[in-house]
């Protein structure tokens, strides 16, 4: 066998197929840019899915790629196996060659055998083949053709060709659609990897690691209809997949993927950090492997725009990161470390995947922040979990309550699988049914208004009958269309949302309903841009359009209220968009493009849009970034946006396909589903984005841009709110008026206003302190000496007293003064805003006998409220002033009880 590095194996594979007229395609992003049905890209065929189904035409019939893949969510939810086995990974690379109606089984088999045996020099006598053996129950024929070709084209003897069932050797894209038999190539690793199963090894079908699946050749030759019946495809195709990690393990002569050059540098780096050597202990090796694998997945996911969060892809990433951090904790690493392993991934693979070094800054910030956040909750969560487990163990129980698992997830950020791992270490399991019930209850309680999306079925039915809506609003502000459907709506008065929809033929004045027309100038809300409003005129009535929505990508639905008359399905209606409102929306939408461009230049290329709202009076823009923006950064961004506005760039719209947009360098949203034809919007040399919204004619039409606020909405995501045009001018005038009024009131000028305010604030703080001191003096002078009311208990003087006229801020000093004079323990109360507050001060020499925090809690048990503190001092509030006497007696009672013990 050739001894090759992973870089050489990857290059050899792609070169081999390029010489055989295959288009070498770059790896698809891990977030499929045009397929929201997939959580992550999990196979090489994902980027060619629409080509295989015929929905997309390609200018090449053969392709090859080395595809980065992640399998760590949905049906691929086997995280617990990663690190424990030789082959399980969250991230891996899949080598694949594809034929789109060009060559079929004969060439696919010949190419595979030739590459492995002739090119990489794998010993033929250690290769085994499996083919589909048929399934009589489903009427699936055995793939005798493939079995024969393995003999005639590759020279494989019949005894090394095994026939397997549907589970292993038949592939389907879904319940319906393209499908076909597949053939797998397995490598016998020999006695160096003995069978670990009980009994005799079953060869290729055994669950052990001796026989390693190397390459899967899928022969797409059927189409399964919705009735389940198979029909031959007019153009049979080939889809193959071979794990780079497994192939490297073979050619590098090692037993596991983790011993290849793809993992060893990561294991060594983590070993240096943890003070461990790989191979020293089984448990330590598992943790090192988990961290190495998870660092690869996290580095690539963040580089492709995924950030840790509590939902969707971000939640999967968070689970992976926190599992790695937990294993670092098991290795005894207490400092933040995970970002260093992610950096090692960049050093190891950055030359092959340039998105890694480009995203390194974001990657380091994300990994650091996630680990710092998780470490703060890890200790508390582990304390709660271990305490609960200990309680259950004492009761002889071994099942962790599902409600506890859910609470740890929502309160402490513990993913259920992490809780399961920690519980398993103590011999416990999880009550999964109870967890699911708690989760379902949470969804029911927190579920919001599903709005128009909750009635997708009615609009899907309408779309099937009348077809898509023609949008003419890019060029026109008014136009006519035929009423194709009317839907009456009923509102839930308690929640203010639509509770019922019903199709009707007639709409009358006074009612509110939804209308679908053949063509419309109204923009339906999508991509963050709100829907248009305006008016309509029908042959028998007129009304107001208060909103326009897109329940389905191809359909615009108008929310209408007739002011007079009636309207019927089939009527020709005149539609007019509120132009002033539309213009304000267009200004804000164009400004979001300029804002993203400015943010990327000021903060870095890691900035990506993660949400927006474009309304007529303002807009908000959510973006990936891990630190609050400084005043200087905000000023730079604001200045750059206004510079681009003054440049008065033309807003140029180009229709192209998704690949053309990528080649042009257009910015696009991760995970967004784009149609075959996309709109590319350019504003000067600095801004190029895919966008279906409405825009100004030139950047200068935006007028002006002002940032109103900047803040965090969740970990790693910031939000800017801004205004443009007339609203920006109004805000500037308002700020000028307020500044002028403040200067007039404070007798200063604008440039000195801040210093004047600081000076006044400083004077105010000093005055408040002086007032508090005077209050204490007055309180002391207006009554007899409070220390005369002290009680002697077991040789210790104790005093509980109400301090009239003193607030909580001054109560500590009041109590400490009494404590010093008394030489004993003091509980001082005050009434503030209708609530009872208290502080307890204990001399140092009594702290071993009396604890201030315990005394305070005893008082609040009686009076209500809460508080706490150290043995020598505690404070709190929220009690009932009417229970002061009872609280005072509770204090004396506990002092007596404690000193008598």
XYZ file of C-alpha atoms in Angstrom, residues 245-852:
608
model
C -10.714 9.415 7.809
C -11.263 5.683 7.291
C -9.243 5.593 4.080
C -6.386 7.423 5.788
C -6.426 4.902 8.647
C -5.974 2.116 6.088
C -3.200 3.696 3.997
C -1.373 4.944 7.108
C -1.528 1.472 8.668
C -3.227 2.409 11.954
C -6.101 0.794 13.817
C -8.324 3.819 14.419
C -9.129 7.088 12.678
C -7.757 8.936 15.707
C -4.237 7.648 15.004
C -4.133 9.330 11.583
C -2.514 12.684 10.850
C -6.019 14.210 10.822
C -6.296 13.787 14.612
C -2.878 13.186 16.178
C -1.808 16.871 16.268
C -5.090 17.732 18.031
C -4.661 14.894 20.542
C -1.067 15.958 21.225
C -2.031 19.621 21.686
C -4.811 18.717 24.112
C -2.489 16.274 25.870
C 0.034 19.080 26.409
C -2.677 21.295 27.918
C -3.999 18.530 30.186
C -0.621 17.060 31.079
C -1.715 13.712 29.651
C -0.232 11.405 27.017
C -2.537 9.778 24.494
C -2.542 6.034 25.145
C -1.811 6.340 28.871
C -5.329 5.450 30.092
C -8.631 4.395 28.567
C -10.744 7.102 30.232
C -8.203 9.794 29.422
C -8.041 8.658 25.794
C -11.835 8.868 25.473
C -11.800 12.469 26.700
C -8.900 13.418 24.414
C -10.699 11.877 21.405
C -13.969 13.641 22.229
C -12.226 17.015 22.440
C -10.274 16.474 19.206
C -13.371 15.391 17.277
C -15.595 18.131 18.673
C -13.006 20.841 18.021
C -13.051 19.905 14.323
C -16.840 20.102 14.188
C -16.990 23.396 16.098
C -14.233 25.073 14.076
C -15.884 24.214 10.766
C -19.414 25.072 11.934
C -18.422 28.497 13.249
C -16.405 29.170 10.085
C -19.601 28.462 8.132
C -21.640 30.924 10.198
C -23.190 28.781 12.942
C -23.004 30.249 16.445
C -23.922 28.626 19.777
C -27.525 29.283 20.809
C -30.527 27.533 22.345
C -32.239 26.544 19.115
C -31.697 24.716 15.850
C -28.169 24.427 14.513
C -26.821 26.709 17.224
C -28.133 24.351 19.898
C -26.390 21.367 18.293
C -23.147 23.366 18.232
C -23.631 24.352 21.892
C -24.143 20.707 22.880
C -20.964 19.688 21.065
C -18.939 22.482 22.653
C -20.222 21.826 26.159
C -19.591 18.111 25.844
C -15.974 18.862 24.890
C -15.610 21.317 27.790
C -17.022 18.715 30.181
C -14.372 16.221 29.040
C -11.692 18.857 29.584
C -13.035 19.159 33.126
C -12.736 15.370 33.506
C -9.092 15.639 32.459
C -8.552 18.142 35.283
C -8.256 21.217 33.047
C -9.663 24.192 34.948
C -8.583 27.022 32.648
C -10.304 27.961 29.394
C -8.780 25.652 26.777
C -11.173 24.717 23.968
C -10.400 27.699 21.745
C -6.772 26.523 21.592
C -7.806 23.178 20.086
C -10.031 24.979 17.573
C -6.999 27.073 16.629
C -5.047 23.864 16.091
C -7.761 22.765 13.637
C -7.162 25.994 11.703
C -3.411 25.344 11.595
C -3.982 21.752 10.533
C -6.611 22.266 7.816
C -6.605 25.967 6.956
C -4.655 25.464 3.748
C -7.330 23.109 2.377
C -10.291 25.058 3.730
C -9.555 28.837 3.580
C -12.791 29.624 5.446
C -11.055 28.372 8.611
C -8.352 31.075 8.845
C -10.885 33.643 7.598
C -13.183 32.770 10.527
C -10.493 32.189 13.155
C -11.121 35.428 15.063
C -14.836 34.679 15.414
C -14.088 31.044 16.252
C -11.756 31.965 19.121
C -14.204 34.513 20.551
C -17.151 32.105 20.297
C -15.269 29.209 21.899
C -13.890 31.408 24.701
C -17.255 32.966 25.517
C -19.108 29.648 25.448
C -16.587 27.990 27.745
C -16.486 30.905 30.172
C -20.293 30.961 30.288
C -20.614 27.206 30.690
C -17.943 26.963 33.366
C -19.893 29.480 35.463
C -22.955 27.225 35.377
C -21.157 23.861 35.353
C -20.179 23.919 39.025
C -23.668 24.885 40.206
C -25.403 22.429 37.896
C -23.099 19.573 38.895
C -23.716 20.349 42.570
C -27.496 20.111 42.057
C -27.202 16.984 39.916
C -24.807 15.159 42.244
C -26.956 16.027 45.268
C -30.060 14.634 43.546
C -28.210 11.488 42.489
C -26.925 10.944 46.039
C -30.475 11.302 47.395
C -31.784 8.761 44.876
C -28.939 6.343 45.657
C -29.825 6.455 49.366
C -33.419 5.567 48.401
C -32.193 2.670 46.260
C -33.404 4.352 43.047
C -31.530 4.557 39.754
C -33.764 6.701 37.503
C -33.247 10.452 37.319
C -36.573 12.397 37.224
C -37.342 13.890 33.814
C -38.426 17.199 35.380
C -34.983 17.614 36.969
C -33.322 16.920 33.613
C -35.507 19.560 31.970
C -34.854 22.106 34.739
C -31.094 21.584 34.411
C -31.444 22.184 30.677
C -33.470 25.406 30.894
C -31.902 26.862 34.043
C -28.274 25.707 33.933
C -27.681 25.080 30.226
C -27.149 21.327 30.705
C -28.184 19.502 27.496
C -30.088 16.293 28.349
C -27.437 14.109 26.714
C -24.757 15.683 28.947
C -26.928 15.035 32.012
C -27.361 11.437 30.797
C -23.592 10.979 30.481
C -22.931 12.368 33.957
C -25.766 10.260 35.408
C -24.453 7.140 33.659
C -21.091 7.662 35.358
C -23.005 7.143 38.621
C -25.005 4.169 37.305
C -28.197 6.191 36.746
C -30.579 6.473 33.793
C -33.021 9.234 32.781
C -36.821 9.086 32.816
C -37.118 10.103 29.153
C -40.931 9.982 29.104
C -41.181 12.439 32.008
C -38.588 14.677 30.331
C -40.645 14.747 27.118
C -43.779 15.601 29.118
C -41.988 18.513 30.839
C -40.688 19.724 27.490
C -44.146 19.482 25.890
C -45.723 21.368 28.816
C -43.109 24.111 28.460
C -43.906 24.451 24.750
C -47.629 24.604 25.489
C -47.216 27.276 28.163
C -44.723 29.395 26.205
C -46.264 28.902 22.765
C -47.065 32.180 21.056
C -49.220 33.277 18.175
C -48.540 31.114 15.155
C -50.334 33.664 13.006
C -50.655 33.036 9.325
C -48.221 30.108 9.433
C -50.684 28.065 11.477
C -53.000 27.898 8.469
C -50.503 26.779 5.838
C -52.877 24.018 4.730
C -55.628 26.376 3.548
C -53.140 28.447 1.542
C -51.425 25.362 0.128
C -54.843 24.265 -1.097
C -55.449 27.680 -2.683
C -51.992 27.676 -4.276
C -52.661 24.266 -5.772
C -55.858 25.593 -7.355
C -54.897 29.080 -8.579
C -51.105 29.018 -8.875
C -48.507 31.562 -7.675
C -49.059 35.303 -7.226
C -47.358 37.566 -9.743
C -45.527 40.345 -7.870
C -45.207 43.531 -9.932
C -44.142 45.813 -7.092
C -40.496 46.206 -8.071
C -41.572 48.397 -10.994
C -45.169 49.396 -10.150
C -46.874 50.999 -7.127
C -50.399 50.308 -8.391
C -52.033 47.758 -10.623
C -55.015 45.488 -11.178
C -55.542 41.824 -10.450
C -58.244 39.204 -10.368
C -59.558 38.045 -6.988
C -58.706 34.334 -6.892
C -59.674 33.512 -3.298
C -61.265 35.111 -0.217
C -60.810 33.828 3.327
C -62.911 35.070 6.242
C -61.042 35.262 9.545
C -62.128 35.039 13.177
C -60.075 36.618 15.963
C -59.461 35.124 19.399
C -60.524 38.082 21.546
C -58.534 36.896 24.564
C -55.213 36.616 22.716
C -55.756 39.031 19.824
C -54.829 36.521 17.145
C -56.530 34.752 14.273
C -58.251 31.643 15.592
C -60.125 30.410 12.516
C -60.099 30.736 8.720
C -62.784 29.748 6.209
C -62.935 30.198 2.447
C -65.852 32.316 1.166
C -67.108 33.597 -2.189
C -68.361 37.002 -0.949
C -66.892 39.684 1.350
C -69.089 42.485 2.694
C -68.412 45.873 4.285
C -67.339 45.789 7.937
C -65.754 42.355 7.780
C -62.038 41.539 7.825
C -60.717 38.929 5.449
C -57.690 37.720 3.507
C -57.521 38.061 -0.258
C -55.413 36.348 -2.915
C -55.177 38.049 -6.326
C -53.520 37.050 -9.584
C -51.026 39.938 -9.592
C -50.199 42.636 -7.051
C -47.856 45.563 -6.394
C -48.038 44.841 -2.625
C -44.853 43.404 -1.114
C -45.649 40.449 1.158
C -43.707 40.399 4.430
C -40.564 38.305 4.115
C -36.854 38.554 4.785
C -37.483 40.929 7.693
C -39.208 43.563 5.520
C -42.763 44.277 6.663
C -45.643 44.019 4.194
C -47.074 46.958 2.277
C -50.329 48.724 3.132
C -52.660 50.736 0.924
C -56.094 50.736 -0.683
C -58.190 48.661 -3.069
C -61.158 49.401 -5.290
C -63.539 46.685 -6.495
C -66.499 46.974 -8.897
C -68.880 46.892 -5.931
C -66.889 48.363 -3.072
C -63.657 49.785 -1.703
C -61.470 49.064 1.284
C -58.140 49.234 3.102
C -55.241 46.792 2.822
C -53.687 46.800 6.299
C -51.001 44.161 5.673
C -49.553 41.807 3.064
C -48.026 38.455 4.025
C -46.355 35.455 2.368
C -47.668 32.272 4.004
C -45.928 30.418 1.165
C -42.979 31.646 -0.923
C -45.076 31.750 -4.117
C -48.131 33.456 -2.618
C -48.959 36.971 -1.353
C -52.022 37.318 0.888
C -53.629 40.736 1.549
C -55.353 41.517 4.859
C -58.366 43.620 3.824
C -61.216 45.462 5.501
C -64.012 46.703 3.199
C -65.207 50.186 4.060
C -68.269 49.973 1.833
C -69.974 47.647 -0.624
C -68.930 44.091 -1.344
C -66.400 42.039 -3.265
C -66.580 38.584 -4.867
C -64.161 35.932 -6.049
C -63.568 36.660 -9.734
C -63.779 40.471 -9.383
C -61.097 42.604 -11.004
C -59.708 44.911 -8.291
C -57.498 47.994 -8.408
C -54.651 47.986 -5.852
C -52.663 51.048 -4.711
C -49.665 50.878 -2.376
C -49.185 53.592 0.270
C -46.225 55.177 -1.528
C -44.966 57.347 1.337
C -44.820 54.335 3.664
C -43.201 52.151 0.969
C -40.510 54.783 0.369
C -39.687 54.896 4.076
C -39.387 51.082 4.123
C -37.175 51.146 1.022
C -34.820 53.658 2.628
C -34.477 51.492 5.719
C -34.012 48.287 3.724
C -31.250 49.747 1.562
C -29.609 51.060 4.740
C -29.408 47.518 6.178
C -27.209 46.538 3.235
C -24.872 49.485 3.780
C -24.845 48.802 7.526
C -23.745 45.184 7.064
C -20.974 46.294 4.729
C -19.769 48.898 7.244
C -19.923 46.433 10.165
C -17.790 43.897 8.290
C -15.157 46.550 7.564
C -15.078 47.960 11.102
C -15.507 44.755 13.173
C -14.263 42.034 10.824
C -15.390 39.561 8.187
C -16.933 37.333 10.868
C -19.979 39.626 10.949
C -23.012 37.953 9.398
C -26.651 38.943 9.461
C -28.741 36.773 11.774
C -32.066 38.603 11.523
C -33.686 41.937 10.780
C -36.875 43.955 10.921
C -37.399 46.633 8.278
C -40.349 48.899 9.136
C -41.256 52.385 7.890
C -40.197 54.248 11.053
C -37.046 52.307 11.975
C -35.099 49.127 11.384
C -33.173 46.686 13.474
C -30.272 44.561 12.326
C -29.026 41.480 14.213
C -25.478 40.301 13.545
C -22.826 37.908 14.831
C -20.316 39.570 17.148
C -19.053 38.743 20.640
C -18.447 42.047 22.378
C -20.329 45.308 22.911
C -19.401 47.893 20.302
C -17.398 50.828 21.606
C -18.457 54.429 21.012
C -15.576 54.741 18.565
C -16.722 51.664 16.585
C -20.306 52.922 16.451
C -19.115 56.297 15.207
C -17.000 54.645 12.507
C -19.919 52.504 11.321
C -22.319 55.442 11.296
C -19.823 57.608 9.412
C -19.125 54.909 6.814
C -22.827 54.331 6.125
C -23.390 58.068 5.687
C -20.331 58.263 3.414
C -21.856 55.595 1.147
C -25.160 57.470 1.194
C -23.427 60.686 0.111
C -21.610 58.756 -2.650
C -25.076 58.312 -4.202
C -24.271 54.893 -5.680
C -26.820 53.482 -8.120
C -28.735 50.499 -6.722
C -28.206 47.835 -9.375
C -30.304 44.654 -9.454
C -29.107 41.591 -11.382
C -30.921 38.277 -11.842
C -28.609 35.277 -11.738
C -28.416 31.718 -10.387
C -27.098 30.767 -6.953
C -23.709 29.628 -8.270
C -23.305 32.856 -10.246
C -24.038 34.821 -7.053
C -21.401 32.855 -5.147
C -18.802 33.446 -7.830
C -19.593 37.179 -7.710
C -18.995 37.171 -3.932
C -22.545 38.125 -2.952
C -23.405 38.033 0.744
C -26.254 35.643 1.538
C -28.035 34.415 4.636
C -26.929 31.058 6.027
C -29.678 28.456 5.775
C -31.921 30.674 3.626
C -33.712 28.843 0.809
C -33.125 30.610 -2.486
C -34.909 29.854 -5.748
C -33.070 28.922 -8.957
C -33.148 32.580 -10.027
C -31.959 35.059 -7.393
C -31.827 38.877 -7.181
C -28.377 40.272 -6.551
C -28.443 43.864 -5.243
C -25.287 45.981 -5.624
C -24.710 49.415 -4.046
C -21.367 50.687 -5.205
C -18.151 48.681 -4.838
C -18.733 47.825 -1.176
C -22.150 46.148 -0.936
C -23.349 43.083 -2.879
C -26.132 40.919 -1.397
C -28.832 38.500 -2.421
C -32.161 40.130 -1.580
C -35.783 39.953 -2.680
C -36.862 43.177 -0.975
C -37.644 46.631 -2.321
C -34.918 49.285 -2.470
C -34.215 52.902 -3.300
C -33.030 53.856 -6.768
C -29.731 55.255 -5.466
C -27.968 55.117 -2.095
C -28.384 58.894 -1.787
C -32.165 58.452 -1.603
C -31.664 57.081 1.940
C -30.934 60.657 2.986
C -29.292 60.166 6.383
C -28.534 57.357 8.848
C -28.444 57.440 12.657
C -27.779 54.547 15.074
C -30.275 54.678 17.954
C -29.030 51.747 20.052
C -26.659 48.761 20.135
C -26.916 45.793 22.498
C -26.878 42.040 23.018
C -29.890 39.845 22.295
C -28.166 36.513 23.033
C -24.669 35.070 23.278
C -22.683 36.030 20.201
C -25.471 38.079 18.594
C -25.759 41.869 18.779
C -28.566 44.177 17.632
C -28.407 47.653 16.146
C -31.515 49.810 15.841
C -31.331 52.730 13.437
C -33.383 55.277 11.503
C -33.020 56.937 8.107
C -34.477 59.715 5.970
C -37.092 62.002 7.508
C -37.095 60.015 10.759
C -33.322 60.540 11.074
C -33.814 64.294 10.542
C -36.604 64.341 13.151
C -34.349 62.523 15.653
C -31.494 64.986 15.027
C -33.849 67.937 15.561
C -35.182 66.335 18.737
C -31.664 65.773 20.074
C -30.724 69.353 19.227
C -33.789 70.683 21.091
C -33.043 68.534 24.148
C -29.394 69.570 24.170
C -30.313 73.236 23.887
C -32.830 72.935 26.740
C -30.295 71.141 28.950
C -27.638 73.788 28.265
C -30.101 76.561 29.074
C -31.161 74.897 32.333
C -27.575 74.190 33.458
C -26.225 77.552 32.257
C -23.547 76.049 30.052
C -22.746 75.449 26.373
C -22.973 72.150 24.404
C -19.250 71.359 24.437
C -19.171 71.663 28.267
C -22.494 69.900 28.927
C -21.053 66.468 29.871
C -18.529 67.922 32.314
C -21.265 70.065 33.878
C -23.465 66.997 34.430
C -20.541 65.024 35.944
C -19.851 67.889 38.338
C -23.499 68.066 39.432
C -23.619 64.291 39.913
C -20.541 64.388 42.102
C -22.091 67.160 44.197
C -25.342 65.179 44.493
C -23.548 62.079 45.826
C -21.673 64.153 48.404
C -24.906 65.844 49.505
C -26.691 62.495 49.901
C -23.906 61.209 52.138
C -24.095 64.336 54.284
C -27.878 64.048 54.543
C -27.571 60.408 55.695
C -25.123 61.373 58.413
C -27.445 64.126 59.604
C -30.363 61.659 59.697
C -28.338 59.336 61.942
C -27.441 62.204 64.258
C -31.072 63.319 64.429
C -32.217 59.760 65.111
C -29.728 59.443 67.939
C -30.547 62.877 69.372
C -34.320 62.432 69.171
C -34.516 59.474 71.518
C -32.874 57.915 74.500
C -29.667 55.974 74.063
C -30.715 52.821 72.074
C -28.076 50.731 73.848
C -30.072 51.061 77.066
C -32.631 48.678 75.533
C -30.037 45.910 75.044
C -30.604 42.529 76.684
C -27.939 40.481 78.451
C -28.103 36.853 77.241
C -25.566 34.295 78.517
C -23.017 37.053 79.092
C -23.564 38.604 75.615
C -25.296 41.947 75.042
C -27.886 41.802 72.204
C -29.956 44.659 70.760
C -32.812 44.756 68.210
C -33.913 48.314 67.405
C -36.016 50.261 64.881
C -34.063 53.156 63.313
C -36.564 55.885 62.502
C -35.769 58.202 59.587
C -32.895 56.079 58.255
C -32.993 54.199 54.933
C -31.279 50.906 54.141
C -28.283 52.702 52.564
C -27.385 54.194 55.962
C -28.539 51.325 58.160
C -25.229 49.439 58.122
C -23.253 52.373 59.502
C -25.977 52.897 62.140
C -25.782 49.224 63.231
C -21.964 49.139 63.232
C -21.834 52.213 65.460
C -24.209 50.586 67.956
C -22.247 47.314 67.805
C -18.980 49.126 68.649
C -20.617 50.989 71.540
C -22.420 47.887 72.796
C -19.664 45.348 72.346
C -22.370 42.890 71.348
C -24.660 41.767 68.503
C -27.070 44.290 66.862
C -30.141 43.786 64.639
C -31.230 47.186 63.195
C -34.537 47.632 61.337
C -35.901 50.415 59.147
C -39.044 50.983 57.082
C -38.509 52.003 53.446
C -41.154 52.258 50.713
C -43.625 50.290 52.837
C -41.238 47.359 53.358
C -39.240 46.268 56.407
C -35.447 46.124 55.938
C -32.866 44.874 58.415
C -29.142 44.496 58.969
C -27.339 42.329 61.503
C -23.839 43.181 62.765
C -21.841 40.705 64.913
C -18.457 41.467 66.577
C -15.571 39.343 65.276
C -15.017 37.710 68.682
C -18.590 36.355 68.645
C -18.666 35.058 65.039
C -17.752 31.520 66.104
C -20.939 31.429 68.231
C -23.399 33.734 66.432
C -23.814 34.014 62.652
C -25.309 37.234 61.267
